[in-house]
mmCIF file of C-alpha atoms in Angstrom:
data_model
loop_
_atom_site.group_PDB
_atom_site.id
_atom_site.type_symbol
_atom_site.label_atom_id
_atom_site.label_comp_id
_atom_site.label_asym_id
_atom_site.label_seq_id
_atom_site.Cartn_x
_atom_site.Cartn_y
_atom_site.Cartn_z
ATOM 1 C CA MET F 1 26.792 47.541 38.367
ATOM 2 C CA THR F 2 26.740 43.854 37.444
ATOM 3 C CA PRO F 3 26.182 43.339 33.670
ATOM 4 C CA GLU F 4 23.266 41.194 32.671
ATOM 5 C CA PRO F 5 24.170 37.725 31.397
ATOM 6 C CA LEU F 6 24.206 37.282 27.648
ATOM 7 C CA GLN F 7 21.012 35.586 26.454
ATOM 8 C CA LEU F 8 21.767 33.012 23.773
ATOM 9 C CA PRO F 9 19.042 31.985 21.333
ATOM 10 C CA ALA F 10 17.515 28.583 21.952
ATOM 11 C CA LEU F 11 18.830 25.880 19.683
ATOM 12 C CA ALA F 12 16.404 24.233 17.284
ATOM 13 C CA LYS F 13 15.397 20.697 18.085
ATOM 14 C CA PRO F 14 17.139 18.084 15.914
ATOM 15 C CA SER F 15 13.806 16.925 14.532
ATOM 16 C CA THR F 16 12.781 20.446 13.413
ATOM 17 C CA ARG F 17 13.076 21.052 9.698
ATOM 18 C CA VAL F 18 14.981 24.264 8.972
ATOM 19 C CA THR F 19 14.340 26.102 5.725
ATOM 20 C CA ILE F 20 15.947 29.269 4.436
ATOM 21 C CA ARG F 21 13.538 31.389 2.450
ATOM 22 C CA GLY F 22 14.033 34.618 0.581
ATOM 23 C CA THR F 23 13.449 37.932 2.297
ATOM 24 C CA ALA F 24 9.732 38.578 2.757
ATOM 25 C CA ARG F 25 8.389 41.817 1.345
ATOM 26 C CA THR F 26 6.298 44.094 3.487
ATOM 27 C CA GLY F 27 2.678 44.806 2.697
ATOM 28 C CA ARG F 28 -0.146 42.555 1.714
ATOM 29 C CA ARG F 29 -0.387 41.376 -1.834
ATOM 30 C CA PHE F 30 -2.256 38.630 -3.612
ATOM 31 C CA THR F 31 -0.172 35.508 -4.235
ATOM 32 C CA VAL F 32 -1.169 32.584 -6.390
ATOM 33 C CA PRO F 33 -0.814 29.244 -4.567
ATOM 34 C CA ARG F 34 2.236 27.234 -5.595
ATOM 35 C CA SER F 35 0.104 24.252 -6.588
ATOM 36 C CA VAL F 36 -1.757 26.450 -9.095
ATOM 37 C CA ARG F 37 1.475 27.891 -10.459
ATOM 38 C CA ARG F 38 3.019 24.444 -10.874
ATOM 39 C CA ALA F 39 -0.057 23.206 -12.736
ATOM 40 C CA ALA F 40 -0.255 26.261 -14.987
ATOM 41 C CA GLY F 41 2.377 25.023 -17.444
ATOM 42 C CA PRO F 42 0.903 21.558 -18.157
ATOM 43 C CA VAL F 43 -2.664 22.887 -18.231
ATOM 44 C CA GLY F 44 -1.644 25.645 -20.628
ATOM 45 C CA LEU F 45 0.004 23.154 -22.982
ATOM 46 C CA VAL F 46 -3.106 20.953 -22.978
ATOM 47 C CA LEU F 47 -5.312 23.972 -23.716
ATOM 48 C CA LEU F 48 -3.037 24.998 -26.579
ATOM 49 C CA TRP F 49 -3.162 21.428 -27.891
ATOM 50 C CA PHE F 50 -6.976 21.418 -27.689
ATOM 51 C CA ILE F 51 -7.348 24.783 -29.423
ATOM 52 C CA THR F 52 -4.999 23.923 -32.291
ATOM 53 C CA SER F 53 -6.773 20.582 -32.775
ATOM 54 C CA ALA F 54 -10.262 22.112 -32.657
ATOM 55 C CA THR F 55 -9.383 24.862 -35.140
ATOM 56 C CA GLY F 56 -7.691 22.473 -37.562
ATOM 57 C CA LEU F 57 -4.221 23.972 -37.183
ATOM 58 C CA LEU F 58 -3.044 20.585 -35.914
ATOM 59 C CA PRO F 59 -4.380 17.853 -38.223
ATOM 60 C CA GLU F 60 -5.606 14.609 -36.698
ATOM 61 C CA SER F 61 -3.235 12.682 -38.963
ATOM 62 C CA VAL F 62 -0.326 14.416 -37.216
ATOM 63 C CA LEU F 63 -1.589 14.330 -33.627
ATOM 64 C CA ALA F 64 -4.932 13.281 -32.197
ATOM 65 C CA SER F 65 -6.912 15.771 -30.161
ATOM 66 C CA PRO F 66 -7.112 15.568 -26.345
ATOM 67 C CA VAL F 67 -10.760 14.556 -26.657
ATOM 68 C CA ASP F 68 -9.845 11.498 -28.753
ATOM 69 C CA VAL F 69 -7.087 10.561 -26.300
ATOM 70 C CA ILE F 70 -9.525 10.736 -23.387
ATOM 71 C CA LYS F 71 -12.046 8.601 -25.285
ATOM 72 C CA GLN F 72 -9.374 5.988 -25.918
ATOM 73 C CA ALA F 73 -8.377 6.057 -22.248
ATOM 74 C CA ILE F 74 -11.986 5.372 -21.216
ATOM 75 C CA GLU F 75 -12.406 2.616 -23.791
ATOM 76 C CA LEU F 76 -9.105 0.841 -23.009
ATOM 77 C CA THR F 77 -9.746 1.143 -19.281
ATOM 78 C CA GLY F 78 -13.229 -0.294 -19.646
ATOM 79 C CA ASN F 79 -12.060 -3.415 -21.487
ATOM 80 C CA GLY F 80 -9.129 -3.872 -19.069
ATOM 81 C CA GLU F 81 -6.422 -3.464 -21.704
ATOM 82 C CA LEU F 82 -4.869 -0.298 -20.262
ATOM 83 C CA PRO F 83 -4.770 -1.464 -16.601
ATOM 84 C CA GLY F 84 -3.206 -4.753 -17.717
ATOM 85 C CA ALA F 85 -0.572 -2.899 -19.733
ATOM 86 C CA ILE F 86 0.257 -0.626 -16.798
ATOM 87 C CA ALA F 87 0.581 -3.633 -14.478
ATOM 88 C CA ALA F 88 2.929 -5.443 -16.894
ATOM 89 C CA SER F 89 5.108 -2.356 -17.378
ATOM 90 C CA GLY F 90 5.117 -1.665 -13.646
ATOM 91 C CA ARG F 91 6.399 -5.171 -12.870
ATOM 92 C CA ARG F 92 9.242 -4.775 -15.357
ATOM 93 C CA ALA F 93 10.165 -1.331 -14.080
ATOM 94 C CA ALA F 94 10.068 -2.405 -10.423
ATOM 95 C CA THR F 95 12.149 -5.540 -11.003
ATOM 96 C CA GLY F 96 14.747 -3.712 -13.081
ATOM 97 C CA PHE F 97 14.905 -0.862 -10.583
ATOM 98 C CA LEU F 98 15.498 -3.177 -7.622
ATOM 99 C CA ILE F 99 18.290 -5.000 -9.441
ATOM 100 C CA GLY F 100 19.928 -1.794 -10.655
ATOM 101 C CA ALA F 101 19.610 -0.089 -7.242
ATOM 102 C CA THR F 102 21.208 -3.058 -5.484
ATOM 103 C CA ILE F 103 24.148 -3.059 -7.898
ATOM 104 C CA ALA F 104 24.570 0.730 -7.726
ATOM 105 C CA LEU F 105 24.431 0.829 -3.929
ATOM 106 C CA SER F 106 26.979 -1.974 -3.558
ATOM 107 C CA LEU F 107 29.435 -0.497 -6.056
ATOM 108 C CA SER F 108 29.100 3.078 -4.760
ATOM 109 C CA LEU F 109 29.750 1.992 -1.162
ATOM 110 C CA LEU F 110 32.832 0.020 -2.182
ATOM 111 C CA ALA F 111 34.179 2.841 -4.348
ATOM 112 C CA GLY F 112 33.260 5.614 -1.928
ATOM 113 C CA LEU F 113 34.475 4.074 1.327
ATOM 114 C CA PHE F 114 37.657 2.357 0.141
ATOM 115 C CA ARG F 115 40.479 3.682 -2.036
ATOM 116 C CA LEU F 116 41.043 0.242 -3.527
ATOM 117 C CA GLY F 117 37.376 0.099 -4.472
ATOM 118 C CA GLU F 118 37.640 3.514 -6.108
ATOM 119 C CA ASP F 119 40.692 2.455 -8.134
ATOM 120 C CA VAL F 120 39.027 -0.727 -9.352
ATOM 121 C CA ILE F 121 35.406 0.404 -9.821
ATOM 122 C CA ASP F 122 35.130 4.120 -10.521
ATOM 123 C CA SER F 123 37.213 4.275 -13.688
ATOM 124 C CA SER F 124 35.348 1.293 -15.123
ATOM 125 C CA MET F 125 31.977 2.863 -14.324
ATOM 126 C CA GLY F 126 33.081 6.086 -15.984
ATOM 127 C CA MET F 127 34.070 4.136 -19.090
ATOM 128 C CA PHE F 128 30.837 2.133 -19.272
ATOM 129 C CA ARG F 129 28.786 5.260 -18.658
ATOM 130 C CA ALA F 130 30.003 6.683 -21.976
ATOM 131 C CA ILE F 131 28.391 3.760 -23.813
ATOM 132 C CA PRO F 132 24.760 4.529 -24.791
ATOM 133 C CA TRP F 133 22.754 1.934 -22.898
ATOM 134 C CA VAL F 134 20.070 1.937 -25.595
ATOM 135 C CA GLY F 135 22.709 0.763 -28.068
ATOM 136 C CA LEU F 136 23.169 -2.394 -26.004
ATOM 137 C CA ILE F 137 19.729 -3.735 -26.942
ATOM 138 C CA PRO F 138 21.039 -5.935 -29.813
ATOM 139 C CA LEU F 139 23.718 -7.360 -27.523
ATOM 140 C CA PHE F 140 21.182 -8.053 -24.778
ATOM 141 C CA ILE F 141 19.002 -9.907 -27.287
ATOM 142 C CA VAL F 142 21.990 -12.072 -28.234
ATOM 143 C CA TRP F 143 22.805 -12.755 -24.596
ATOM 144 C CA PHE F 144 19.337 -13.124 -23.047
ATOM 145 C CA GLY F 145 16.984 -13.847 -25.940
ATOM 146 C CA ILE F 146 13.756 -11.967 -26.570
ATOM 147 C CA GLU F 147 11.789 -12.784 -23.435
ATOM 148 C CA GLU F 148 11.570 -10.723 -20.231
ATOM 149 C CA THR F 149 15.264 -10.832 -19.272
ATOM 150 C CA PRO F 150 16.625 -8.259 -21.778
ATOM 151 C CA LYS F 151 13.821 -5.825 -20.894
ATOM 152 C CA ILE F 152 14.580 -6.025 -17.182
ATOM 153 C CA ALA F 153 18.343 -5.888 -17.823
ATOM 154 C CA LEU F 154 17.976 -2.693 -19.852
ATOM 155 C CA VAL F 155 15.992 -1.012 -17.075
ATOM 156 C CA ALA F 156 18.528 -2.170 -14.466
ATOM 157 C CA LEU F 157 21.388 -0.769 -16.526
ATOM 158 C CA GLY F 158 19.674 2.587 -16.948
ATOM 159 C CA VAL F 159 19.060 2.810 -13.198
ATOM 160 C CA THR F 160 22.592 1.855 -12.126
ATOM 161 C CA TYR F 161 24.545 4.840 -13.437
ATOM 162 C CA PRO F 162 22.649 7.803 -11.924
ATOM 163 C CA LEU F 163 22.371 6.074 -8.560
ATOM 164 C CA TYR F 164 26.025 5.029 -8.482
ATOM 165 C CA PHE F 165 27.515 8.416 -9.364
ATOM 166 C CA ASN F 166 25.237 10.390 -7.040
ATOM 167 C CA ILE F 167 25.814 8.111 -4.037
ATOM 168 C CA TYR F 168 29.551 7.925 -4.724
ATOM 169 C CA GLY F 169 29.732 11.714 -5.099
ATOM 170 C CA GLY F 170 27.753 12.196 -1.891
ATOM 171 C CA ILE F 171 30.110 9.947 0.068
ATOM 172 C CA ARG F 172 33.219 11.675 -1.242
ATOM 173 C CA SER F 173 31.786 15.156 -0.613
ATOM 174 C CA THR F 174 31.553 14.512 3.147
ATOM 175 C CA ASP F 175 33.319 17.279 5.068
ATOM 176 C CA ALA F 176 36.785 16.025 6.058
ATOM 177 C CA GLN F 177 36.773 18.203 9.204
ATOM 178 C CA LEU F 178 33.523 16.591 10.279
ATOM 179 C CA VAL F 179 35.063 13.152 9.807
ATOM 180 C CA GLU F 180 38.128 14.139 11.823
ATOM 181 C CA ALA F 181 35.970 15.552 14.622
ATOM 182 C CA ALA F 182 33.990 12.305 14.759
ATOM 183 C CA ARG F 183 37.202 10.317 15.042
ATOM 184 C CA MET F 184 38.430 12.520 17.870
ATOM 185 C CA MET F 185 35.169 11.820 19.692
ATOM 186 C CA GLY F 186 35.947 8.114 19.544
ATOM 187 C CA LEU F 187 33.726 6.919 16.702
ATOM 188 C CA GLY F 188 34.985 3.760 15.054
ATOM 189 C CA ARG F 189 34.777 2.976 11.358
ATOM 190 C CA LEU F 190 31.247 1.564 11.554
ATOM 191 C CA GLY F 191 29.990 4.501 13.622
ATOM 192 C CA LEU F 192 31.709 6.945 11.284
ATOM 193 C CA VAL F 193 29.978 5.431 8.283
ATOM 194 C CA THR F 194 26.599 5.181 10.024
ATOM 195 C CA TYR F 195 26.408 8.568 11.716
ATOM 196 C CA VAL F 196 28.577 10.832 9.549
ATOM 197 C CA ILE F 197 29.283 9.605 6.022
ATOM 198 C CA LEU F 198 25.947 8.071 5.046
ATOM 199 C CA PRO F 199 23.840 10.994 6.366
ATOM 200 C CA SER F 200 26.111 13.374 4.439
ATOM 201 C CA ALA F 201 25.630 11.302 1.284
ATOM 202 C CA LEU F 202 21.841 11.064 1.699
ATOM 203 C CA PRO F 203 20.941 14.284 -0.212
ATOM 204 C CA GLY F 204 22.973 13.165 -3.217
ATOM 205 C CA ALA F 205 21.487 9.679 -2.999
ATOM 206 C CA LEU F 206 17.956 11.090 -3.111
ATOM 207 C CA VAL F 207 18.828 13.198 -6.154
ATOM 208 C CA GLY F 208 20.176 10.046 -7.789
ATOM 209 C CA LEU F 209 16.973 8.241 -6.849
ATOM 210 C CA ARG F 210 14.893 10.829 -8.706
ATOM 211 C CA TYR F 211 17.056 10.479 -11.796
ATOM 212 C CA ALA F 212 17.038 6.691 -11.554
ATOM 213 C CA LEU F 213 13.247 6.421 -11.345
ATOM 214 C CA SER F 214 12.751 8.666 -14.367
ATOM 215 C CA THR F 215 15.425 6.723 -16.255
ATOM 216 C CA ALA F 216 13.691 3.451 -15.396
ATOM 217 C CA TRP F 217 10.538 4.528 -17.240
ATOM 218 C CA LEU F 218 12.589 5.940 -20.100
ATOM 219 C CA ALA F 219 14.471 2.652 -20.456
ATOM 220 C CA LEU F 220 11.201 0.766 -20.355
ATOM 221 C CA VAL F 221 9.952 2.621 -23.435
ATOM 222 C CA PHE F 222 12.857 1.144 -25.414
ATOM 223 C CA ALA F 223 12.836 -2.201 -23.614
ATOM 224 C CA GLU F 224 9.205 -2.925 -24.438
ATOM 225 C CA GLN F 225 9.944 -2.657 -28.134
ATOM 226 C CA ILE F 226 11.733 -6.039 -27.835
ATOM 227 C CA ASN F 227 9.106 -8.615 -28.808
ATOM 228 C CA ALA F 228 6.708 -7.492 -26.074
ATOM 229 C CA ASP F 229 3.316 -9.164 -25.811
ATOM 230 C CA ALA F 230 2.056 -6.964 -22.955
ATOM 231 C CA GLY F 231 2.727 -3.535 -21.522
ATOM 232 C CA LEU F 232 2.503 0.070 -22.611
ATOM 233 C CA GLY F 233 5.240 -0.412 -25.193
ATOM 234 C CA TYR F 234 3.223 -3.253 -26.732
ATOM 235 C CA LEU F 235 0.205 -0.951 -27.065
ATOM 236 C CA MET F 236 2.377 1.704 -28.684
ATOM 237 C CA SER F 237 3.862 -0.758 -31.173
ATOM 238 C CA ASN F 238 0.426 -1.957 -32.272
ATOM 239 C CA ALA F 239 -0.837 1.630 -32.523
ATOM 240 C CA GLN F 240 2.155 2.587 -34.663
ATOM 241 C CA GLN F 241 1.259 -0.045 -37.255
ATOM 242 C CA TYR F 242 -2.221 1.445 -37.684
ATOM 243 C CA PHE F 243 -1.175 5.113 -37.284
ATOM 244 C CA ARG F 244 -3.258 5.459 -34.115
ATOM 245 C CA THR F 245 -1.751 8.628 -32.671
ATOM 246 C CA ASP F 246 -4.440 8.755 -29.996
ATOM 247 C CA VAL F 247 -3.245 5.471 -28.456
ATOM 248 C CA ILE F 248 0.414 6.473 -28.801
ATOM 249 C CA VAL F 249 -0.179 9.783 -27.022
ATOM 250 C CA LEU F 250 -2.225 8.006 -24.357
ATOM 251 C CA CYS F 251 0.636 5.591 -23.608
ATOM 252 C CA LEU F 252 3.138 8.450 -23.505
ATOM 253 C CA ALA F 253 0.873 10.332 -21.108
ATOM 254 C CA VAL F 254 0.658 7.281 -18.853
ATOM 255 C CA TYR F 255 4.462 6.983 -18.856
ATOM 256 C CA ALA F 256 4.683 10.666 -17.904
ATOM 257 C CA LEU F 257 2.130 10.331 -15.101
ATOM 258 C CA LEU F 258 3.872 7.286 -13.664
ATOM 259 C CA GLY F 259 7.186 9.112 -13.710
ATOM 260 C CA LEU F 260 5.576 12.152 -12.096
ATOM 261 C CA ALA F 261 4.089 9.981 -9.344
ATOM 262 C CA CYS F 262 7.502 8.438 -8.610
ATOM 263 C CA ASP F 263 9.110 11.879 -8.507
ATOM 264 C CA PHE F 264 6.423 13.125 -6.117
ATOM 265 C CA ALA F 265 7.027 10.135 -3.831
ATOM 266 C CA VAL F 266 10.764 10.875 -3.721
ATOM 267 C CA ARG F 267 10.063 14.517 -2.896
ATOM 268 C CA ILE F 268 7.959 13.462 0.089
ATOM 269 C CA LEU F 269 10.643 10.988 1.141
ATOM 270 C CA SER F 270 13.278 13.729 0.927
ATOM 271 C CA ARG F 271 11.256 16.010 3.188
ATOM 272 C CA ARG F 272 10.936 13.245 5.772
ATOM 273 C CA LEU F 273 14.575 12.109 5.691
ATOM 274 C CA LEU F 274 16.226 15.533 5.458
ATOM 275 C CA THR F 275 14.465 17.282 8.335
ATOM 276 C CA TRP F 276 17.874 17.965 9.911
ATOM 277 C CA ARG F 277 19.189 19.830 6.872
ATOM 278 C CA ALA F 278 18.699 23.539 6.236
ATOM 279 C CA ASN F 279 17.397 24.129 2.714
ATOM 280 C CA PHE F 280 17.092 27.234 0.579
ATOM 281 C CA GLU F 281 13.650 27.268 -1.076
ATOM 282 C CA GLY F 282 14.024 30.258 -3.359
ATOM 283 C CA GLU F 283 12.942 33.857 -3.228
ATOM 284 C CA ALA F 284 9.281 34.652 -2.584
#
């Protein structure tokens, strides 16, 4: 009797996103949507803040209540002061990020693809990384003055390190057997970099992008303390002089929301660019 041919499972299309989830449990049970669970922490903190402020456990002299912060947000938005500050801070953050990303990408490619580049660049980057970039503010003021240049330079410096080390690490973590197989198939150096090394480094680069964007806003908080005449840091400095905790908290909340929006954008970008990669998304 002739045996039946072995039926192999159909291969997934290259464009299909593959995810590895935890083992599903049998039986129906009520599950809270992930969006609700993710929002539970921040909402709970705001409720705790409101309750402690309303009951007097948290004095207004220490921290303004959420109601006062919302009133200030409406007032500063109505007179155009808050939108103008966000626009000024956004321009600084975007300019510094573009400069820092360009430097980080260039250095990481040189160090990751070439041994000579690694010998010359990587040790120096490791040394400079140990220097607190916030401590360079006085030196930047000496070099660039007190105008826009030191603010942008500080943001660019804060962005460079996380991007460089994540891209460099992603390049060097490429599977050597995969590289050898690509060479045996006839791929040249350019094809090897384009179709093997850079796609392998992409997950690390996206992780570095998330860190770099959050660092850009963090650096901007310090940068806008340098003789700023516009921006969120300028609002915070003026509020500090008059002990206006409501304005200070409002500016910090705006920084947090901007950082959260950037992180959300990178998450969406990661889902689009890493459709070929199987991911583990945690147990149910």
